[in-house]
Short mmCIF file of N, CA and C in Angstrom, two decimals:
data_model
loop_
_atom_site.label_atom_id
_atom_site.label_comp_id
_atom_site.label_asym_id
_atom_site.label_seq_id
_atom_site.Cartn_x
_atom_site.Cartn_y
_atom_site.Cartn_z
N MET A 1287 -40.31 -68.16 15.58
CA MET A 1287 -39.00 -68.53 16.20
C MET A 1287 -39.17 -68.12 17.65
N GLY A 1288 -38.84 -69.02 18.57
CA GLY A 1288 -38.89 -68.85 20.00
C GLY A 1288 -37.79 -68.07 20.53
N LEU A 1289 -37.98 -67.56 21.75
CA LEU A 1289 -36.91 -66.77 22.37
C LEU A 1289 -35.50 -67.43 22.46
N LYS A 1290 -35.68 -68.72 22.84
CA LYS A 1290 -34.43 -69.50 22.97
C LYS A 1290 -33.70 -69.63 21.63
N GLN A 1291 -34.48 -69.92 20.59
CA GLN A 1291 -33.82 -70.10 19.24
C GLN A 1291 -33.30 -68.83 18.74
N TYR A 1292 -34.01 -67.64 19.08
CA TYR A 1292 -33.55 -66.33 18.67
C TYR A 1292 -32.22 -66.04 19.38
N ARG A 1293 -32.11 -66.25 20.73
CA ARG A 1293 -30.96 -66.01 21.42
C ARG A 1293 -29.69 -66.97 20.83
N THR A 1294 -30.01 -68.11 20.54
CA THR A 1294 -29.03 -69.10 20.01
C THR A 1294 -28.53 -68.55 18.69
N SER A 1295 -29.46 -68.13 17.86
CA SER A 1295 -29.04 -67.66 16.43
C SER A 1295 -28.25 -66.32 16.65
N ALA A 1296 -28.67 -65.39 17.65
CA ALA A 1296 -27.95 -64.21 17.84
C ALA A 1296 -26.51 -64.45 18.27
N LEU A 1297 -26.33 -65.42 19.21
CA LEU A 1297 -25.11 -65.92 19.61
C LEU A 1297 -24.18 -66.43 18.58
N LEU A 1298 -24.83 -67.28 17.77
CA LEU A 1298 -24.09 -67.75 16.65
C LEU A 1298 -23.56 -66.60 15.70
N SER A 1299 -24.39 -65.69 15.39
CA SER A 1299 -23.99 -64.67 14.56
C SER A 1299 -22.87 -63.81 15.16
N ARG A 1300 -22.86 -63.65 16.45
CA ARG A 1300 -21.86 -62.92 17.13
C ARG A 1300 -20.49 -63.77 17.19
N CYS A 1301 -20.62 -65.07 17.22
CA CYS A 1301 -19.42 -65.96 17.35
C CYS A 1301 -18.94 -66.36 15.92
N SER A 1302 -19.53 -65.88 14.84
CA SER A 1302 -19.14 -66.29 13.59
C SER A 1302 -17.77 -65.91 13.22
N CYS A 1303 -17.16 -64.91 13.96
CA CYS A 1303 -15.77 -64.56 13.56
C CYS A 1303 -14.73 -65.55 14.21
N GLN A 1304 -15.10 -66.34 15.11
CA GLN A 1304 -14.26 -67.39 15.68
C GLN A 1304 -14.30 -68.60 14.70
N THR A 1305 -13.03 -68.92 14.16
CA THR A 1305 -13.02 -69.94 13.16
C THR A 1305 -12.58 -71.26 13.69
N VAL A 1306 -11.91 -71.40 14.76
CA VAL A 1306 -11.51 -72.62 15.38
C VAL A 1306 -12.56 -73.22 16.24
N ILE A 1307 -13.11 -74.29 15.99
CA ILE A 1307 -14.08 -75.01 16.93
C ILE A 1307 -13.49 -76.45 17.12
N LEU A 1308 -13.24 -76.64 18.35
CA LEU A 1308 -12.47 -77.97 18.70
C LEU A 1308 -13.40 -79.10 18.40
N ASP A 1309 -14.54 -79.11 19.14
CA ASP A 1309 -15.60 -80.14 18.97
C ASP A 1309 -16.86 -79.62 19.42
N TYR A 1310 -17.89 -80.41 19.08
CA TYR A 1310 -19.31 -80.01 19.33
C TYR A 1310 -19.71 -79.73 20.70
N ALA A 1311 -19.12 -80.47 21.65
CA ALA A 1311 -19.41 -80.35 23.09
C ALA A 1311 -18.84 -79.05 23.64
N SER A 1312 -17.60 -78.78 23.20
CA SER A 1312 -17.02 -77.53 23.73
C SER A 1312 -17.67 -76.38 23.05
N PHE A 1313 -18.16 -76.50 21.85
CA PHE A 1313 -18.92 -75.36 21.27
C PHE A 1313 -20.20 -75.08 21.95
N LEU A 1314 -20.88 -76.16 22.38
CA LEU A 1314 -22.16 -75.95 23.05
C LEU A 1314 -21.90 -75.32 24.40
N ALA A 1315 -20.75 -75.81 25.14
CA ALA A 1315 -20.44 -75.28 26.41
C ALA A 1315 -20.19 -73.73 26.25
N MET A 1316 -19.44 -73.33 25.22
CA MET A 1316 -19.12 -72.03 25.05
C MET A 1316 -20.45 -71.15 24.79
N LEU A 1317 -21.24 -71.64 23.94
CA LEU A 1317 -22.54 -70.94 23.77
C LEU A 1317 -23.39 -70.88 25.01
N GLN A 1318 -23.35 -71.81 25.81
CA GLN A 1318 -24.02 -71.76 27.11
C GLN A 1318 -23.42 -70.69 28.04
N ASP A 1319 -22.11 -70.64 28.09
CA ASP A 1319 -21.46 -69.51 28.89
C ASP A 1319 -21.77 -68.18 28.25
N LEU A 1320 -21.80 -68.01 27.00
CA LEU A 1320 -22.15 -66.68 26.45
C LEU A 1320 -23.61 -66.34 26.61
N ALA A 1321 -24.42 -67.35 26.58
CA ALA A 1321 -25.87 -67.04 26.91
C ALA A 1321 -26.00 -66.68 28.40
N GLU A 1322 -25.25 -67.18 29.26
CA GLU A 1322 -25.23 -66.83 30.60
C GLU A 1322 -24.71 -65.39 30.86
N VAL A 1323 -23.69 -65.00 30.06
CA VAL A 1323 -23.11 -63.64 30.09
C VAL A 1323 -24.24 -62.72 29.68
N ASP A 1324 -24.92 -62.97 28.61
CA ASP A 1324 -25.99 -62.21 28.21
C ASP A 1324 -27.10 -61.93 29.20
N GLU A 1325 -27.47 -63.12 29.80
CA GLU A 1325 -28.49 -63.05 30.92
C GLU A 1325 -27.95 -62.10 32.10
N LEU A 1326 -26.78 -62.34 32.48
CA LEU A 1326 -26.19 -61.57 33.58
C LEU A 1326 -26.14 -59.95 33.26
N ILE A 1327 -25.74 -59.77 32.00
CA ILE A 1327 -25.71 -58.37 31.59
C ILE A 1327 -27.12 -57.72 31.71
N SER A 1328 -28.21 -58.49 31.27
CA SER A 1328 -29.49 -57.97 31.36
C SER A 1328 -29.95 -57.75 32.82
N GLN A 1329 -29.48 -58.66 33.76
CA GLN A 1329 -29.77 -58.42 35.17
C GLN A 1329 -28.99 -57.30 35.73
N LEU A 1330 -27.87 -56.79 35.21
CA LEU A 1330 -27.23 -55.69 35.70
C LEU A 1330 -27.93 -54.35 35.64
N GLY A 1331 -28.93 -54.34 34.71
CA GLY A 1331 -29.81 -53.17 34.53
C GLY A 1331 -30.90 -53.15 35.48
N ASP A 1332 -31.06 -53.94 36.41
CA ASP A 1332 -32.16 -54.01 37.38
C ASP A 1332 -32.05 -52.76 38.22
N LEU A 1333 -33.15 -52.01 38.20
CA LEU A 1333 -33.21 -50.72 38.92
C LEU A 1333 -33.21 -50.87 40.46
N THR A 1334 -33.78 -51.96 40.85
CA THR A 1334 -33.97 -52.17 42.33
C THR A 1334 -32.61 -52.62 42.87
N GLY A 1335 -31.76 -53.14 42.19
CA GLY A 1335 -30.40 -53.52 42.56
C GLY A 1335 -30.31 -54.96 43.20
N THR A 1336 -31.53 -55.68 43.27
CA THR A 1336 -31.47 -56.88 43.94
C THR A 1336 -30.83 -57.97 43.08
N TYR A 1337 -30.92 -57.87 41.78
CA TYR A 1337 -30.30 -58.94 40.85
C TYR A 1337 -28.95 -58.38 40.42
N ALA A 1338 -28.84 -57.18 40.39
CA ALA A 1338 -27.50 -56.48 39.89
C ALA A 1338 -26.31 -56.95 40.61
N GLU A 1339 -26.38 -56.94 41.96
CA GLU A 1339 -25.21 -57.28 42.75
C GLU A 1339 -24.74 -58.77 42.55
N ASN A 1340 -25.70 -59.65 42.49
CA ASN A 1340 -25.49 -61.02 42.31
C ASN A 1340 -24.93 -61.24 40.81
N ALA A 1341 -25.54 -60.58 39.93
CA ALA A 1341 -25.13 -60.70 38.49
C ALA A 1341 -23.68 -60.20 38.31
N ALA A 1342 -23.29 -59.13 38.96
CA ALA A 1342 -21.89 -58.65 38.93
C ALA A 1342 -20.99 -59.61 39.47
N GLU A 1343 -21.33 -60.22 40.56
CA GLU A 1343 -20.43 -61.21 41.09
C GLU A 1343 -20.26 -62.52 40.20
N LYS A 1344 -21.45 -62.97 39.80
CA LYS A 1344 -21.37 -64.06 38.77
C LYS A 1344 -20.54 -63.75 37.53
N LEU A 1345 -20.66 -62.52 36.93
CA LEU A 1345 -19.94 -62.14 35.83
C LEU A 1345 -18.51 -62.17 36.04
N MET A 1346 -18.04 -61.61 37.29
CA MET A 1346 -16.65 -61.57 37.61
C MET A 1346 -16.06 -62.95 37.70
N GLN A 1347 -16.86 -63.90 38.31
CA GLN A 1347 -16.47 -65.28 38.50
C GLN A 1347 -16.34 -66.00 37.19
N THR A 1348 -17.31 -65.85 36.26
CA THR A 1348 -17.33 -66.51 34.91
C THR A 1348 -16.21 -65.87 34.04
N CYS A 1349 -16.09 -64.62 33.97
CA CYS A 1349 -15.26 -64.05 33.02
C CYS A 1349 -13.80 -64.09 33.43
N SER A 1350 -13.53 -64.28 34.78
CA SER A 1350 -12.11 -64.32 35.31
C SER A 1350 -11.54 -65.72 34.91
N HIS A 1351 -12.34 -66.74 34.73
CA HIS A 1351 -11.77 -68.03 34.41
C HIS A 1351 -12.00 -68.48 32.94
N ASN A 1352 -12.88 -67.77 32.22
CA ASN A 1352 -13.21 -68.19 30.83
C ASN A 1352 -12.82 -67.01 29.93
N GLY A 1353 -11.81 -67.35 29.08
CA GLY A 1353 -11.37 -66.27 28.19
C GLY A 1353 -12.39 -65.89 27.20
N GLU A 1354 -13.12 -66.98 26.60
CA GLU A 1354 -14.14 -66.60 25.64
C GLU A 1354 -15.22 -65.71 26.18
N ALA A 1355 -15.63 -65.98 27.43
CA ALA A 1355 -16.70 -65.21 28.02
C ALA A 1355 -16.24 -63.79 28.33
N PHE A 1356 -14.91 -63.69 28.77
CA PHE A 1356 -14.36 -62.34 29.01
C PHE A 1356 -14.29 -61.55 27.65
N GLN A 1357 -13.86 -62.14 26.63
CA GLN A 1357 -13.87 -61.47 25.23
C GLN A 1357 -15.18 -61.08 24.85
N TYR A 1358 -16.14 -61.97 25.07
CA TYR A 1358 -17.59 -61.62 24.57
C TYR A 1358 -18.03 -60.49 25.49
N LEU A 1359 -17.72 -60.43 26.75
CA LEU A 1359 -18.14 -59.26 27.63
C LEU A 1359 -17.54 -58.01 27.04
N GLN A 1360 -16.28 -58.02 26.77
CA GLN A 1360 -15.64 -56.86 26.17
C GLN A 1360 -16.23 -56.41 24.90
N ASP A 1361 -16.62 -57.38 24.05
CA ASP A 1361 -17.31 -57.06 22.76
C ASP A 1361 -18.66 -56.43 23.08
N ARG A 1362 -19.41 -56.91 23.93
CA ARG A 1362 -20.72 -56.45 24.27
C ARG A 1362 -20.88 -55.16 24.75
N ILE A 1363 -19.71 -54.49 25.33
CA ILE A 1363 -19.75 -53.17 25.86
C ILE A 1363 -20.07 -52.19 24.85
N TYR A 1364 -19.90 -52.48 23.57
CA TYR A 1364 -20.29 -51.50 22.55
C TYR A 1364 -21.67 -51.70 21.90
N ASP A 1365 -22.52 -52.58 22.53
CA ASP A 1365 -23.82 -52.96 22.10
C ASP A 1365 -24.69 -51.81 22.69
N VAL A 1366 -25.45 -51.11 21.72
CA VAL A 1366 -26.22 -49.98 22.14
C VAL A 1366 -27.55 -50.45 22.70
N THR A 1367 -27.90 -51.71 22.73
CA THR A 1367 -29.08 -52.21 23.36
C THR A 1367 -28.93 -52.32 24.84
N ILE A 1368 -27.73 -52.38 25.34
CA ILE A 1368 -27.57 -52.51 26.70
C ILE A 1368 -27.85 -51.17 27.49
N PRO A 1369 -28.65 -51.18 28.57
CA PRO A 1369 -28.96 -49.97 29.26
C PRO A 1369 -27.72 -49.33 29.80
N GLU A 1370 -27.73 -48.07 29.96
CA GLU A 1370 -26.52 -47.29 30.48
C GLU A 1370 -26.08 -47.81 31.88
N ARG A 1371 -27.05 -48.07 32.83
CA ARG A 1371 -26.67 -48.62 34.11
C ARG A 1371 -25.85 -49.88 34.00
N ALA A 1372 -26.39 -50.80 33.18
CA ALA A 1372 -25.69 -52.07 33.00
C ALA A 1372 -24.27 -51.83 32.30
N ARG A 1373 -24.24 -50.91 31.42
CA ARG A 1373 -22.99 -50.71 30.66
C ARG A 1373 -21.94 -50.16 31.63
N ASN A 1374 -22.34 -49.27 32.67
CA ASN A 1374 -21.39 -48.73 33.65
C ASN A 1374 -20.89 -49.86 34.53
N HIS A 1375 -21.69 -50.88 34.81
CA HIS A 1375 -21.21 -51.96 35.67
C HIS A 1375 -20.30 -52.75 34.85
N VAL A 1376 -20.52 -53.06 33.61
CA VAL A 1376 -19.66 -53.75 32.76
C VAL A 1376 -18.38 -53.22 32.63
N TYR A 1377 -18.29 -51.86 32.51
CA TYR A 1377 -17.01 -51.16 32.39
C TYR A 1377 -16.09 -51.47 33.80
N LEU A 1378 -16.80 -51.32 34.90
CA LEU A 1378 -16.12 -51.62 36.11
C LEU A 1378 -15.66 -53.07 36.20
N ILE A 1379 -16.53 -54.01 35.79
CA ILE A 1379 -16.18 -55.38 35.86
C ILE A 1379 -14.96 -55.71 34.98
N ILE A 1380 -14.91 -55.22 33.78
CA ILE A 1380 -13.83 -55.37 32.87
C ILE A 1380 -12.55 -54.83 33.38
N ALA A 1381 -12.74 -53.68 34.02
CA ALA A 1381 -11.35 -53.02 34.62
C ALA A 1381 -10.92 -53.89 35.77
N LYS A 1382 -11.82 -54.32 36.67
CA LYS A 1382 -11.28 -55.28 37.74
C LYS A 1382 -10.72 -56.58 37.23
N ILE A 1383 -11.25 -57.07 36.18
CA ILE A 1383 -10.77 -58.39 35.64
C ILE A 1383 -9.43 -58.14 34.99
N ARG A 1384 -9.31 -57.05 34.26
CA ARG A 1384 -8.06 -56.69 33.55
C ARG A 1384 -6.86 -56.47 34.60
N THR A 1385 -7.28 -55.73 35.61
CA THR A 1385 -6.18 -55.52 36.74
C THR A 1385 -5.75 -56.89 37.43
N TRP A 1386 -6.77 -57.69 37.72
CA TRP A 1386 -6.60 -58.99 38.33
C TRP A 1386 -5.63 -59.80 37.37
N MET A 1387 -5.93 -59.87 36.14
CA MET A 1387 -5.12 -60.69 35.19
C MET A 1387 -3.72 -60.08 35.07
N SER A 1388 -3.65 -58.80 35.04
CA SER A 1388 -2.41 -58.07 34.92
C SER A 1388 -1.47 -58.50 36.18
N LEU A 1389 -2.11 -58.45 37.39
CA LEU A 1389 -1.21 -58.82 38.64
C LEU A 1389 -0.88 -60.27 38.62
N HIS A 1390 -1.76 -61.14 38.16
CA HIS A 1390 -1.46 -62.55 38.04
C HIS A 1390 -0.32 -62.83 37.09
N HIS A 1391 -0.47 -62.13 35.95
CA HIS A 1391 0.61 -62.24 34.96
C HIS A 1391 1.98 -61.73 35.44
N THR A 1392 2.02 -60.55 36.06
CA THR A 1392 3.18 -59.82 36.54
C THR A 1392 3.97 -60.76 37.63
N TYR A 1393 3.11 -61.13 38.52
CA TYR A 1393 3.69 -61.80 39.78
C TYR A 1393 3.72 -63.47 39.62
N GLY A 1394 3.16 -63.88 38.54
CA GLY A 1394 3.20 -65.29 38.32
C GLY A 1394 2.32 -66.03 39.38
N TRP A 1395 1.29 -65.42 39.90
CA TRP A 1395 0.37 -66.12 40.85
C TRP A 1395 -0.31 -67.23 40.19
N LYS A 1396 -0.42 -68.35 40.84
CA LYS A 1396 -1.11 -69.52 40.24
C LYS A 1396 -2.23 -70.04 41.09
N GLU A 1397 -2.51 -69.39 42.21
CA GLU A 1397 -3.61 -69.75 43.13
C GLU A 1397 -4.93 -69.60 42.43
N PRO A 1398 -5.88 -70.50 42.72
CA PRO A 1398 -7.25 -70.23 42.03
C PRO A 1398 -8.01 -68.99 42.75
N GLY A 1399 -8.86 -68.51 42.06
CA GLY A 1399 -9.58 -67.39 42.55
C GLY A 1399 -10.16 -66.60 41.35
N TYR A 1400 -10.62 -65.44 41.61
CA TYR A 1400 -11.27 -64.63 40.54
C TYR A 1400 -11.09 -63.13 40.96
N ALA A 1401 -11.38 -62.36 40.10
CA ALA A 1401 -11.21 -60.86 40.29
C ALA A 1401 -12.37 -60.45 41.39
N TYR A 1402 -11.83 -59.84 42.42
CA TYR A 1402 -12.77 -59.41 43.50
C TYR A 1402 -13.10 -57.98 43.36
#
């Protein structure tokens, strides 16, 4: 089993709790987004920091606009295989996105953007 097949099967097992699938194309798009979130989480653990900053920015962009990706990010925080450095970044990203979502909900803001 190749690495890509393993990641796909791991994502499918993590997504097995979701029972509503609209169509195959949206399901594949969702899997691709979740695979991107996994890749970005692994980049957050970069000790040199070159990839971590870009990964944090992309995670905030992706998870601010995609509810499934944000839920997946919240679920992954409890994964013990994530390095502590990456987990700390994920905590901060989740807090920023929750604050951003709360402000948008409270004030009814409709402009595009993402959590900064």
